[in-house]
Amino acid sequence: MAKQLSFDLPAMTALGRGDFFVSPANALAVAMISANSWPGNKLVLSGPAGSGKTHLAHVWAAETGGRIVQAADLKHEDVPALAQSPVAVEDIPMIAGDIDQQKTLFHLHNLVLAEGHALLMTGRLAPKYWELPLADLQSRVEGAHHVALDPPDDALLCAVLAKLFVDRQLNPGPDVIAYLVKHMDRRFETAADVVAQLDQVALAEKREITRTLAVRVLNNEIDTAVSGD
C-alpha cells in the first residue's frame, strides 16, 4: 500500500468547561474547582499526565478571572502583577531542583494570599511527595487542601479518547473506542499515545481509523508501516 508522509502537527485542545467530562473519577476535583472558596484560599490539584489538571485550571481561571503560569516560568519581577488576581501555578514539582524558582513561588504564594486572592497549585503526585528543598514552601503546599484526579473509569476513559480524537479532528470507526477501553493500559498518557499513533498510521497509509488498525497499534504491529521499511 502506498505510504504518505506524515507530520507531527499539534492537536488543538479544547479547554472549556463543556469539553470536560465529569465521572466518579474526577467529580470531587470538579466540585472543588467550582467551589466559591477553599480552606485557606488555596488548593492543590494532583493527577497523572493527561488527567485534566490543565483543563480544570483553565476552567477555573476563566470563571475567576485568574491567570495561569508554569512554575518553571515564574519570574520574580512578575510576582506583584500576578498577585493582583487569582493564580494557578502548574507543575510545581518541576522546580524541585531550582531553589531560586522555589523562592519566587514562595513569594508569590504569600503575596497572592495577602491580597485576598485564591491560589491553585498542580503536580502529578500528592504534595507530600513534591520534596521541595525550600522547607517553608514545602510546608505551605502540604498545608493546602488537596484533591486528586483518580485513574479513569470506563466512562471517563471513553470520554478522554473521544476528546483526543476530536482534538485531532479524527473520526474513528464506531467500535474503535470500545475496543481501546477494553484492551489498552488504563492510563491517560497511554490514551494520548495510542490516539497519536493511530493518527500517524492512518495518515501514512491513507486509511480510516478502524478496529483492525487499533488492534495493530496496541499489538505494536505498526513499525514497518510507519517507517516505510
mmCIF file of C-alpha atoms in Angstrom:
data_model
loop_
_atom_site.group_PDB
_atom_site.id
_atom_site.type_symbol
_atom_site.label_atom_id
_atom_site.label_comp_id
_atom_site.label_asym_id
_atom_site.label_seq_id
_atom_site.Cartn_x
_atom_site.Cartn_y
_atom_site.Cartn_z
ATOM 1 C CA MET A 1 0.000 0.000 0.000
ATOM 2 C CA ALA A 2 1.331 3.467 -0.844
ATOM 3 C CA LYS A 3 2.612 5.467 2.084
ATOM 4 C CA GLN A 4 2.080 9.182 2.696
ATOM 5 C CA LEU A 5 4.494 11.443 4.510
ATOM 6 C CA SER A 6 3.129 12.326 7.927
ATOM 7 C CA PHE A 7 3.777 15.397 10.014
ATOM 8 C CA ASP A 8 3.523 15.597 13.798
ATOM 9 C CA LEU A 9 1.182 18.570 13.900
ATOM 10 C CA PRO A 10 -0.024 19.734 17.323
ATOM 11 C CA ALA A 11 -3.608 18.956 18.207
ATOM 12 C CA MET A 12 -5.855 21.902 19.056
ATOM 13 C CA THR A 13 -7.024 21.076 22.572
ATOM 14 C CA ALA A 14 -10.445 22.313 23.708
ATOM 15 C CA LEU A 15 -10.266 23.575 27.296
ATOM 16 C CA GLY A 16 -13.753 24.900 28.061
ATOM 17 C CA ARG A 17 -15.992 23.609 30.850
ATOM 18 C CA GLY A 18 -18.284 21.989 28.312
ATOM 19 C CA ASP A 19 -15.358 19.959 26.990
ATOM 20 C CA PHE A 20 -14.634 18.357 30.368
ATOM 21 C CA PHE A 21 -16.388 15.060 31.043
ATOM 22 C CA VAL A 22 -17.365 14.523 34.690
ATOM 23 C CA SER A 23 -17.306 10.989 36.101
ATOM 24 C CA PRO A 24 -16.859 9.480 39.577
ATOM 25 C CA ALA A 25 -13.098 9.517 38.942
ATOM 26 C CA ASN A 26 -12.937 13.303 38.832
ATOM 27 C CA ALA A 27 -16.214 14.541 40.324
ATOM 28 C CA LEU A 28 -14.653 15.661 43.626
ATOM 29 C CA ALA A 29 -11.934 17.631 41.833
ATOM 30 C CA VAL A 30 -14.532 19.309 39.609
ATOM 31 C CA ALA A 31 -16.625 20.203 42.659
ATOM 32 C CA MET A 32 -13.631 21.756 44.407
ATOM 33 C CA ILE A 33 -12.654 23.749 41.326
ATOM 34 C CA SER A 34 -16.233 25.011 41.127
ATOM 35 C CA ALA A 35 -16.393 25.966 44.807
ATOM 36 C CA ASN A 36 -16.568 29.639 45.680
ATOM 37 C CA SER A 37 -13.888 29.317 48.335
ATOM 38 C CA TRP A 38 -11.207 26.918 49.566
ATOM 39 C CA PRO A 39 -9.784 26.425 53.059
ATOM 40 C CA GLY A 40 -7.007 28.949 53.420
ATOM 41 C CA ASN A 41 -7.881 30.199 49.913
ATOM 42 C CA LYS A 42 -5.549 27.661 48.273
ATOM 43 C CA LEU A 43 -5.887 24.246 46.663
ATOM 44 C CA VAL A 44 -3.530 21.577 45.325
ATOM 45 C CA LEU A 45 -4.803 19.573 42.370
ATOM 46 C CA SER A 46 -2.874 16.399 41.574
ATOM 47 C CA GLY A 47 -3.152 13.693 38.960
ATOM 48 C CA PRO A 48 -1.161 11.883 36.273
ATOM 49 C CA ALA A 49 -0.274 13.480 32.944
ATOM 50 C CA GLY A 50 -3.352 13.918 30.771
ATOM 51 C CA SER A 51 -5.788 13.540 33.661
ATOM 52 C CA GLY A 52 -7.261 17.021 33.236
ATOM 53 C CA LYS A 53 -5.266 19.238 35.612
ATOM 54 C CA THR A 54 -4.518 21.845 32.963
ATOM 55 C CA HIS A 55 -8.064 21.653 31.625
ATOM 56 C CA LEU A 56 -9.543 22.285 35.072
ATOM 57 C CA ALA A 57 -7.024 25.071 35.714
ATOM 58 C CA HIS A 58 -8.223 26.812 32.542
ATOM 59 C CA VAL A 59 -11.865 26.330 33.532
ATOM 60 C CA TRP A 60 -11.123 27.814 36.941
ATOM 61 C CA ALA A 61 -9.134 30.729 35.512
ATOM 62 C CA ALA A 62 -11.880 31.549 33.019
ATOM 63 C CA GLU A 63 -14.518 31.589 35.763
ATOM 64 C CA THR A 64 -12.499 33.566 38.302
ATOM 65 C CA GLY A 65 -10.536 35.934 36.074
ATOM 66 C CA GLY A 66 -7.392 34.151 37.213
ATOM 67 C CA ARG A 67 -4.080 33.717 35.471
ATOM 68 C CA ILE A 68 -2.115 30.544 34.771
ATOM 69 C CA VAL A 69 1.658 30.215 34.902
ATOM 70 C CA GLN A 70 4.073 27.311 34.751
ATOM 71 C CA ALA A 71 6.182 27.097 37.910
ATOM 72 C CA ALA A 72 9.343 26.909 35.787
ATOM 73 C CA ASP A 73 8.385 30.168 34.009
ATOM 74 C CA LEU A 74 7.871 32.271 37.127
ATOM 75 C CA LYS A 75 9.920 35.466 37.253
ATOM 76 C CA HIS A 76 10.497 37.404 40.449
ATOM 77 C CA GLU A 77 9.679 40.725 38.801
ATOM 78 C CA ASP A 78 6.278 39.407 37.654
ATOM 79 C CA VAL A 79 5.091 38.394 41.119
ATOM 80 C CA PRO A 80 3.479 41.737 42.144
ATOM 81 C CA ALA A 81 1.342 41.838 38.987
ATOM 82 C CA LEU A 82 0.395 38.166 39.206
ATOM 83 C CA ALA A 83 -0.691 38.598 42.808
ATOM 84 C CA GLN A 84 -3.395 41.080 41.813
ATOM 85 C CA SER A 85 -5.701 38.262 40.691
ATOM 86 C CA PRO A 86 -6.280 34.565 41.373
ATOM 87 C CA VAL A 87 -3.346 32.474 40.141
ATOM 88 C CA ALA A 88 -2.864 28.870 39.058
ATOM 89 C CA VAL A 89 0.732 27.616 39.205
ATOM 90 C CA GLU A 90 1.225 24.403 37.245
ATOM 91 C CA ASP A 91 3.744 21.584 37.565
ATOM 92 C CA ILE A 92 5.350 22.763 40.785
ATOM 93 C CA PRO A 93 7.417 19.571 41.298
ATOM 94 C CA MET A 94 9.320 20.511 38.128
ATOM 95 C CA ILE A 95 11.185 23.209 40.099
ATOM 96 C CA ALA A 96 12.317 20.877 42.898
ATOM 97 C CA GLY A 97 15.903 21.302 41.681
ATOM 98 C CA ASP A 98 15.797 25.094 41.408
ATOM 99 C CA ILE A 99 15.946 26.873 44.758
ATOM 100 C CA ASP A 100 15.625 30.332 43.172
ATOM 101 C CA GLN A 101 12.365 29.353 41.459
ATOM 102 C CA GLN A 102 11.115 27.975 44.749
ATOM 103 C CA LYS A 103 11.866 31.284 46.473
ATOM 104 C CA THR A 104 9.952 33.110 43.751
ATOM 105 C CA LEU A 105 6.988 30.780 44.158
ATOM 106 C CA PHE A 106 7.120 31.181 47.931
ATOM 107 C CA HIS A 107 6.959 34.974 47.479
ATOM 108 C CA LEU A 108 4.023 34.603 45.061
ATOM 109 C CA HIS A 109 2.225 32.238 47.435
ATOM 110 C CA ASN A 110 2.439 34.711 50.283
ATOM 111 C CA LEU A 111 1.548 37.785 48.242
ATOM 112 C CA VAL A 112 -1.443 36.251 46.436
ATOM 113 C CA LEU A 113 -2.979 35.192 49.724
ATOM 114 C CA ALA A 114 -2.151 38.528 51.361
ATOM 115 C CA GLU A 115 -4.010 40.267 48.543
ATOM 116 C CA GLY A 116 -7.048 38.097 49.254
ATOM 117 C CA HIS A 117 -6.897 36.033 46.070
ATOM 118 C CA ALA A 118 -7.032 32.272 45.546
ATOM 119 C CA LEU A 119 -4.045 30.114 44.642
ATOM 120 C CA LEU A 120 -4.336 26.860 42.680
ATOM 121 C CA MET A 121 -1.262 24.599 42.516
ATOM 122 C CA THR A 122 -0.812 21.457 40.435
ATOM 123 C CA GLY A 123 1.512 18.463 40.267
ATOM 124 C CA ARG A 124 1.352 14.809 39.292
ATOM 125 C CA LEU A 125 1.669 13.443 42.824
ATOM 126 C CA ALA A 126 0.239 14.436 46.178
ATOM 127 C CA PRO A 127 2.112 17.448 47.622
ATOM 128 C CA LYS A 128 3.844 15.416 50.334
ATOM 129 C CA TYR A 129 5.833 13.778 47.518
ATOM 130 C CA TRP A 130 6.934 17.030 45.864
ATOM 131 C CA GLU A 131 10.085 17.104 48.020
ATOM 132 C CA LEU A 132 10.790 20.804 47.591
ATOM 133 C CA PRO A 133 14.097 21.618 49.310
ATOM 134 C CA LEU A 134 12.783 25.017 50.411
ATOM 135 C CA ALA A 135 11.182 23.810 53.629
ATOM 136 C CA ASP A 136 8.921 26.836 54.057
ATOM 137 C CA LEU A 137 7.455 26.313 50.601
ATOM 138 C CA GLN A 138 7.057 22.557 51.071
ATOM 139 C CA SER A 139 5.188 23.121 54.320
ATOM 140 C CA ARG A 140 2.896 25.657 52.630
ATOM 141 C CA VAL A 141 1.918 23.325 49.798
ATOM 142 C CA GLU A 142 1.399 20.433 52.204
ATOM 143 C CA GLY A 143 -0.848 22.719 54.249
ATOM 144 C CA ALA A 144 -3.140 23.391 51.289
ATOM 145 C CA HIS A 145 -6.336 21.459 50.785
ATOM 146 C CA HIS A 146 -5.598 18.660 48.321
ATOM 147 C CA VAL A 147 -7.822 16.912 45.791
ATOM 148 C CA ALA A 148 -6.681 14.202 43.381
ATOM 149 C CA LEU A 149 -7.863 13.173 39.947
ATOM 150 C CA ASP A 150 -8.260 9.398 40.169
ATOM 151 C CA PRO A 151 -7.366 6.883 37.430
ATOM 152 C CA PRO A 152 -10.078 6.789 34.744
ATOM 153 C CA ASP A 153 -13.119 4.564 34.952
ATOM 154 C CA ASP A 154 -14.668 3.222 31.734
ATOM 155 C CA ALA A 155 -16.890 6.237 31.193
ATOM 156 C CA LEU A 156 -14.062 8.711 31.697
ATOM 157 C CA LEU A 157 -11.610 6.769 29.538
ATOM 158 C CA CYS A 158 -14.207 6.684 26.739
ATOM 159 C CA ALA A 159 -14.671 10.430 27.050
ATOM 160 C CA VAL A 160 -10.921 11.095 27.126
ATOM 161 C CA LEU A 161 -10.350 9.020 23.997
ATOM 162 C CA ALA A 162 -13.250 10.716 22.221
ATOM 163 C CA LYS A 163 -11.868 14.141 23.120
ATOM 164 C CA LEU A 164 -8.372 13.206 21.956
ATOM 165 C CA PHE A 165 -9.795 12.130 18.597
ATOM 166 C CA VAL A 166 -11.850 15.328 18.318
ATOM 167 C CA ASP A 167 -8.838 17.483 19.192
ATOM 168 C CA ARG A 168 -7.059 15.921 16.210
ATOM 169 C CA GLN A 169 -10.166 16.209 14.006
ATOM 170 C CA LEU A 170 -10.331 12.428 13.659
ATOM 171 C CA ASN A 171 -13.442 10.299 13.235
ATOM 172 C CA PRO A 172 -12.723 6.704 14.302
ATOM 173 C CA GLY A 173 -14.984 3.771 13.498
ATOM 174 C CA PRO A 174 -17.863 3.180 15.941
ATOM 175 C CA ASP A 175 -16.192 0.197 17.638
ATOM 176 C CA VAL A 176 -12.700 1.666 17.981
ATOM 177 C CA ILE A 177 -13.115 3.438 21.312
ATOM 178 C CA ALA A 178 -14.911 0.474 22.902
ATOM 179 C CA TYR A 179 -12.066 -1.811 21.829
ATOM 180 C CA LEU A 180 -9.388 0.553 23.148
ATOM 181 C CA VAL A 181 -11.097 0.946 26.522
ATOM 182 C CA LYS A 182 -11.253 -2.822 26.940
ATOM 183 C CA HIS A 183 -7.695 -3.625 25.869
ATOM 184 C CA MET A 184 -5.348 -0.663 26.482
ATOM 185 C CA ASP A 185 -3.475 0.248 29.652
ATOM 186 C CA ARG A 186 -5.800 2.400 31.743
ATOM 187 C CA ARG A 187 -3.596 5.482 31.811
ATOM 188 C CA PHE A 188 -4.198 8.932 30.385
ATOM 189 C CA GLU A 189 -0.713 9.037 28.898
ATOM 190 C CA THR A 190 -1.372 5.754 27.101
ATOM 191 C CA ALA A 191 -4.602 7.121 25.666
ATOM 192 C CA ALA A 192 -2.780 10.126 24.222
ATOM 193 C CA ASP A 193 -0.013 7.947 22.788
ATOM 194 C CA VAL A 194 -2.434 5.484 21.197
ATOM 195 C CA VAL A 195 -4.501 8.211 19.541
ATOM 196 C CA ALA A 196 -1.343 9.880 18.238
ATOM 197 C CA GLN A 197 -0.127 6.585 16.773
ATOM 198 C CA LEU A 198 -3.494 5.875 15.164
ATOM 199 C CA ASP A 199 -3.434 9.345 13.621
ATOM 200 C CA GLN A 200 0.084 8.834 12.280
ATOM 201 C CA VAL A 201 -0.526 5.386 10.795
ATOM 202 C CA ALA A 202 -3.906 6.303 9.294
ATOM 203 C CA LEU A 203 -2.327 9.288 7.578
ATOM 204 C CA ALA A 204 0.699 7.333 6.372
ATOM 205 C CA GLU A 205 -1.458 4.533 4.964
ATOM 206 C CA LYS A 206 -4.288 6.784 3.738
ATOM 207 C CA ARG A 207 -6.873 4.727 5.593
ATOM 208 C CA GLU A 208 -9.662 5.155 8.102
ATOM 209 C CA ILE A 209 -9.164 4.528 11.809
ATOM 210 C CA THR A 210 -10.777 1.144 12.318
ATOM 211 C CA ARG A 211 -10.808 -1.580 14.969
ATOM 212 C CA THR A 212 -8.310 -3.537 12.846
ATOM 213 C CA LEU A 213 -5.916 -0.600 12.913
ATOM 214 C CA ALA A 214 -6.422 -0.231 16.672
ATOM 215 C CA VAL A 215 -5.510 -3.919 17.121
ATOM 216 C CA ARG A 216 -2.281 -3.379 15.188
ATOM 217 C CA VAL A 217 -1.357 -0.309 17.229
ATOM 218 C CA LEU A 218 -1.979 -1.993 20.577
ATOM 219 C CA ASN A 219 -0.024 -5.054 19.431
ATOM 220 C CA ASN A 220 2.896 -2.908 18.254
ATOM 221 C CA GLU A 221 2.489 -4.099 14.670
ATOM 222 C CA ILE A 222 2.976 -0.665 13.107
ATOM 223 C CA ASP A 223 6.755 -0.089 12.903
ATOM 224 C CA THR A 224 7.112 -1.299 9.323
ATOM 225 C CA ALA A 225 4.005 0.525 8.132
ATOM 226 C CA VAL A 226 5.030 3.842 9.658
ATOM 227 C CA SER A 227 8.723 3.760 8.766
ATOM 228 C CA GLY A 228 8.151 2.521 5.252
ATOM 229 C CA ASP A 229 10.863 -0.163 5.588
#
